[in-house]
């Protein structure tokens, strides 16, 4: 019985029942195509090239398998069955292609039209997998209606899509289309392919004996040249998809090689055949990888999704599609279809093979494809191959889960990571179903670790090497040089020898077994693509010596093999040398002791370094190319050449040589680093980050790489106009890298100033000050950094300190308008309006067209209640900046203040203007002006609506004091809400304004205590020095002695399930490290004094230190007050250690949710004017973030040292 039956139980049973011939077995199996085990057995029969079938059986099989009516239900198992069904259909069609059969037009069209139904089955089955059976039959589902395009369904379905089926459908379509020629063109191309392959592999007699005793053979491009020849000779009467020509060539090559390796004539061994197929697969994929090498991961996902949708519609609309083909239009194909197909052939080879080296080569093929995958299409196939390998031998391929994790770690943006994780889960589930169903139902036994169609028993000698790379290296290593080679010759005795060493043999005998070598018996095994793509791995593992880096790489490693002892000596010496190098802990030191002349002593090398130091980059390019002519695989010289092109701004050429260098040594970091820096110069920061991270992971020794990476992170974050999660992540990564750089160089100017900016963006102002202190330590007279320091102090509400800094900066640079305006703003905030005006007038004298100076000047006059001056100044501002709507409204507001007699007409007029603004409900100033207008018009209902909206927009309630003077309005609100003044009086609340605040907004001002307890009067202090940050113009300040402050027993608000308590405080100064602030909350009932609850929260020195000097804050206690505990009142209190701190208290407030510490803002005119004018980094962006300063951080020395 043929071994290719794979011990299939059903096929064995058929033989026992008397079905001996392949035709007889097929007839029986076709009767039960709905059962997976019958399908699988049928597929095995057709895959065995030693089985011959009659034309009628092939046609009957084609008709039976192209019948979609067998799929009359949908389930999770359908996805496996559909793929197996289509694979069997593909194999039958391939059998027909390689047979002298011409299909009739009617049969071709019938099969072609059946594809529409298979597409529908695929989509419906996919939907079952994606959204589940329960939700499957929705009335809105109409995937195949040509008039509808449910994009949402497409996007969802693609997450759990078996792309094998998509590929098989496209292959069937294009193969059927190519058969439209009315001639057996396959026979001709098959003959031509055989001839070329025979010549290439030396299967034709005498090819290797052209020049005796030497040998002539094709160069390194032989495979590519052969493929090119075949491509030129393969023509179709009608246009075919662009991928299909190369795909058909590969199928023909595979057909020939498998035929030769499985035939009784033993033309080539199965192992040799597999190596030939693998070389062709690598050659094709190398070309695919080159096409996408400069693109990012998943770069083509969007394009793939679009084409996939179009292709589905094209397959559905068969009639129109056939007409397009007849008219000469090229069929639409999925992006990277050839790439997917090559991987599919690799997967098929895995299932056929028993050779571990083949598995290893497929592993690297899949890993490389995964790492470069442009879309989920290729991701899917690469994952599937890796899972199949793991299932075959989970010990040898135990690293696959690590590979998945490492790949996932690279997907650090948007939703690519989540999509990959979902895809990985789906493919694992799909493969597990493959393994479970097919291993359990079809193969003999339930052997563990068997693949979909594999029950191979591994030979012990095949898995002895410790790594996959060891296994591959052993297969392509010449025993003479003891190194892997790209051109092997297989002798009749099955020993291998490099072509180069075969040429040097004086006597034609095998160096190992001494059997005579006949030219006709030699099989040539080109491994150019495999060798090239695995070179860096083999080099790093010590299999390849770096002889290409030395000028004295002699061609005379041995002279001759005139006698056996000399050959033995040659083999022994080489093996001993390689073994010594591999085992030596410092192998590169050993290598340098073996070879005399290193690259650093090379005269050409020295010359290029000298020329580069003189910055003669054009001349350096010429010398580098001359060097590469002698040493074509020099990694270092490629990097140096790229460095020269970088300095000539020839980035495209720099990329070319860097990509080549990376191909040579994938784990050497400097090429990635240089490429990352060039991406940075091109402002492609995402690519720069990716390459720089790779270079660091490969242990790059460049001091500035972390600075360059930090710069890339920072500017990538700056690309977004809004500070979103991605921006925050970029900032955090930038800080991390800058801090690493600062460990080596604590005074690095670039790192310090960029860290200062990031900390400011994160509102970590104390960290910003720390960075600025270090910068000013480097240059204490830098006026811009002094100004920036003052700006941060303003952010911390430390205005008196910032004025000192602004004054110093202004003295150093008296005509700096930015500093003058910042100083004016600070004077404005602390209500020193005359000084603010002096600065602004100075600015206007220097720059009469400075609109912002007029704006601030107008606001200052407004705060001084000089409304006429304010109007005149704002009118000038509007001449310079007529598009400022807010200033326009403020101007009309001032007009109203001056026109007391006409306030009703004006307020109606301003309401008309304000209501034209679409964004009024999100703008504080417009809402406040409209609210005041409604109050003056006594339209209290509308005024109340605006007031409530203002409360929604602002946690800080200070704005309400701008409306305090309208007592009638507060009386209306108290009546509207049914507030009882007498009830509130016992809490010291004596007016409607405070009554409203307490009952409706749950704010109890500490100033109310003055009405019930006069002992607090002595602590009352004017708060104007603090910029009027308290809710009223006065606050209670405790400078030394502080009595325990117990608030009244306030009611427990039963309307809320729970609430939190917020204190507004200002820690002005710490007097002792023994300080503390204790907040106490007591809950109780009037009728039961024993039933009370008490909770405390204490701020100790370290906690208070963080709050010192930052101004007024709202501090929310970290626990909630429950209202369902039958407690009637809540009594908050606050206490501190006497003479330990200077602290102010403003109010206590009950809020519905826990808050973070909130900085109270200056309300004043209700415009945060200090935020309208940018800080130093924004105002001087070109100077602060100078690209020139950030670039060229990688120098020639860094390249040489790496």
Tab-separated table of C-alpha atoms in Angstrom, residues 705-867:
chain	number	residue	atom	x	y	z
A	705	UNK	CA	19.635	57.435	21.102
A	706	UNK	CA	17.352	57.980	24.103
A	707	UNK	CA	17.302	61.714	23.421
A	708	UNK	CA	16.434	61.087	19.772
A	709	UNK	CA	13.730	58.614	20.785
A	710	UNK	CA	12.361	61.078	23.347
A	711	UNK	CA	12.275	63.800	20.685
A	712	UNK	CA	10.370	61.450	18.370
A	713	UNK	CA	7.861	60.578	21.101
A	714	UNK	CA	7.360	64.240	21.938
A	715	UNK	CA	6.829	65.480	18.382
A	716	UNK	CA	4.600	62.490	17.560
A	717	UNK	CA	2.422	63.541	20.500
A	718	UNK	CA	2.454	67.149	19.333
A	719	UNK	CA	0.956	66.163	15.956
A	720	UNK	CA	-2.462	65.832	17.581
A	721	UNK	CA	-4.226	69.131	18.142
A	722	UNK	CA	-6.155	67.661	21.063
A	723	UNK	CA	-4.554	66.042	24.079
A	724	UNK	CA	-5.997	62.531	23.771
A	725	UNK	CA	-4.878	59.188	25.217
A	726	UNK	CA	-2.392	58.694	22.390
A	727	UNK	CA	-0.796	62.082	23.070
A	728	UNK	CA	-0.544	61.287	26.778
A	729	UNK	CA	1.117	57.977	25.959
A	730	UNK	CA	3.630	59.723	23.682
A	731	UNK	CA	4.464	62.230	26.420
A	732	UNK	CA	4.988	59.456	28.973
A	733	UNK	CA	7.323	57.566	26.639
A	734	UNK	CA	9.228	60.769	25.918
A	735	UNK	CA	9.710	61.428	29.647
A	736	UNK	CA	10.890	57.875	30.188
A	737	UNK	CA	13.538	58.200	27.482
A	738	UNK	CA	14.650	61.686	28.530
A	739	UNK	CA	15.072	60.510	32.120
A	740	UNK	CA	17.275	57.618	30.946
A	741	UNK	CA	19.391	60.103	28.982
A	742	UNK	CA	19.601	62.418	32.013
A	743	UNK	CA	21.055	59.602	34.105
A	744	UNK	CA	24.133	59.718	31.869
A	745	UNK	CA	24.120	63.489	31.428
A	746	UNK	CA	22.119	65.281	34.178
A	747	UNK	CA	22.624	68.712	32.597
A	748	UNK	CA	21.553	67.882	29.057
A	749	UNK	CA	19.926	71.107	27.890
A	750	UNK	CA	17.620	69.519	25.314
A	751	UNK	CA	16.266	66.878	27.700
A	752	UNK	CA	15.678	69.347	30.527
A	753	UNK	CA	13.701	71.869	28.500
A	754	UNK	CA	11.583	69.211	26.783
A	755	UNK	CA	10.855	67.557	30.133
A	756	UNK	CA	9.801	70.946	31.490
A	757	UNK	CA	7.316	71.361	28.648
A	758	UNK	CA	5.857	67.855	29.030
A	759	UNK	CA	5.433	68.274	32.787
A	760	UNK	CA	3.609	71.538	32.118
A	761	UNK	CA	1.262	69.787	29.675
A	762	UNK	CA	0.619	67.162	32.360
A	763	UNK	CA	-0.016	69.957	34.898
A	764	UNK	CA	2.848	68.650	37.024
A	765	UNK	CA	4.016	72.170	37.685
A	766	UNK	CA	6.427	71.401	40.532
A	767	UNK	CA	8.260	68.968	38.235
A	768	UNK	CA	8.381	71.707	35.608
A	769	UNK	CA	9.970	74.067	38.117
A	770	UNK	CA	12.540	71.399	38.996
A	771	UNK	CA	13.598	71.157	35.324
A	772	UNK	CA	13.689	74.939	34.954
A	773	UNK	CA	15.825	75.252	38.108
A	774	UNK	CA	18.395	72.981	36.459
A	775	UNK	CA	18.276	74.983	33.231
A	776	UNK	CA	18.734	78.238	35.101
A	777	UNK	CA	21.596	76.595	36.986
A	778	UNK	CA	23.284	76.211	33.605
A	779	UNK	CA	22.519	79.822	32.600
A	780	UNK	CA	20.885	81.950	35.280
A	781	UNK	CA	20.530	84.916	32.899
A	782	UNK	CA	18.381	83.180	30.303
A	783	UNK	CA	15.431	85.583	30.159
A	784	UNK	CA	13.098	83.181	28.350
A	785	UNK	CA	13.547	80.400	30.893
A	786	UNK	CA	13.112	82.955	33.663
A	787	UNK	CA	9.856	84.041	32.037
A	788	UNK	CA	8.784	80.404	31.691
A	789	UNK	CA	9.536	79.929	35.388
A	790	UNK	CA	7.249	82.841	36.199
A	791	UNK	CA	4.503	81.427	33.996
A	792	UNK	CA	4.581	78.128	35.911
A	793	UNK	CA	4.464	79.995	39.217
A	794	UNK	CA	1.315	81.689	37.904
A	795	UNK	CA	-0.146	78.265	37.144
A	796	UNK	CA	0.511	77.443	40.800
A	797	UNK	CA	-1.205	80.729	41.840
A	798	UNK	CA	2.076	81.948	43.382
A	799	UNK	CA	1.708	85.377	41.839
A	800	UNK	CA	3.899	87.378	44.196
A	801	UNK	CA	6.812	85.031	43.508
A	802	UNK	CA	6.204	85.098	39.765
A	803	UNK	CA	6.363	88.901	39.734
A	804	UNK	CA	9.872	88.770	41.163
A	805	UNK	CA	10.905	86.386	38.379
A	806	UNK	CA	9.186	88.430	35.636
A	807	UNK	CA	10.909	91.573	36.889
A	808	UNK	CA	14.301	89.867	36.685
A	809	UNK	CA	13.573	88.588	33.183
A	810	UNK	CA	12.373	92.020	32.078
A	811	UNK	CA	15.528	93.662	33.395
A	812	UNK	CA	17.619	91.225	31.355
A	813	UNK	CA	15.507	91.728	28.224
A	814	UNK	CA	13.570	95.013	28.633
A	815	UNK	CA	12.093	95.024	25.122
A	816	UNK	CA	10.746	91.494	25.163
A	817	UNK	CA	7.020	91.976	24.551
A	818	UNK	CA	6.140	88.475	25.718
A	819	UNK	CA	7.692	89.047	29.137
A	820	UNK	CA	6.012	92.443	29.477
A	821	UNK	CA	2.562	91.011	28.701
A	822	UNK	CA	3.022	88.108	31.104
A	823	UNK	CA	4.054	90.525	33.822
A	824	UNK	CA	1.010	92.699	33.045
A	825	UNK	CA	-1.309	89.701	33.300
A	826	UNK	CA	0.130	88.883	36.733
A	827	UNK	CA	-0.418	92.470	37.918
A	828	UNK	CA	-3.983	92.205	36.624
A	829	UNK	CA	-4.633	88.967	38.524
A	830	UNK	CA	-3.496	90.407	41.859
A	831	UNK	CA	-5.474	93.582	41.108
A	832	UNK	CA	-2.490	95.917	40.723
A	833	UNK	CA	-4.164	97.458	37.721
A	834	UNK	CA	-2.025	100.614	37.432
A	835	UNK	CA	1.153	98.530	37.078
A	836	UNK	CA	-0.559	96.270	34.558
A	837	UNK	CA	-1.474	99.358	32.472
A	838	UNK	CA	2.116	100.637	32.560
A	839	UNK	CA	3.409	97.389	31.028
A	840	UNK	CA	0.662	97.250	28.406
A	841	UNK	CA	1.210	100.848	27.333
A	842	UNK	CA	4.934	100.101	26.977
A	843	UNK	CA	4.082	97.169	24.699
A	844	UNK	CA	1.777	99.335	22.582
A	845	UNK	CA	4.499	101.960	22.182
A	846	UNK	CA	6.893	99.276	20.906
A	847	UNK	CA	4.251	97.544	18.787
A	848	UNK	CA	1.202	99.746	17.991
A	849	UNK	CA	-0.495	96.829	16.183
A	850	UNK	CA	-0.288	94.388	19.062
A	851	UNK	CA	-3.951	93.513	19.387
A	852	UNK	CA	-3.624	91.365	22.521
A	853	UNK	CA	-2.132	94.308	24.433
A	854	UNK	CA	-5.249	96.372	23.629
A	855	UNK	CA	-7.439	93.468	24.708
A	856	UNK	CA	-5.787	93.115	28.120
A	857	UNK	CA	-5.736	96.877	28.535
A	858	UNK	CA	-9.482	97.007	27.913
A	859	UNK	CA	-10.103	94.251	30.459
A	860	UNK	CA	-7.939	96.071	32.990
A	861	UNK	CA	-9.978	99.275	32.580
A	862	UNK	CA	-13.101	97.170	32.957
A	863	UNK	CA	-11.888	95.766	36.293
A	864	UNK	CA	-11.015	99.309	37.401
A	865	UNK	CA	-14.638	100.199	36.489
A	866	UNK	CA	-13.379	102.760	33.971
A	867	UNK	CA	-15.918	101.630	31.431
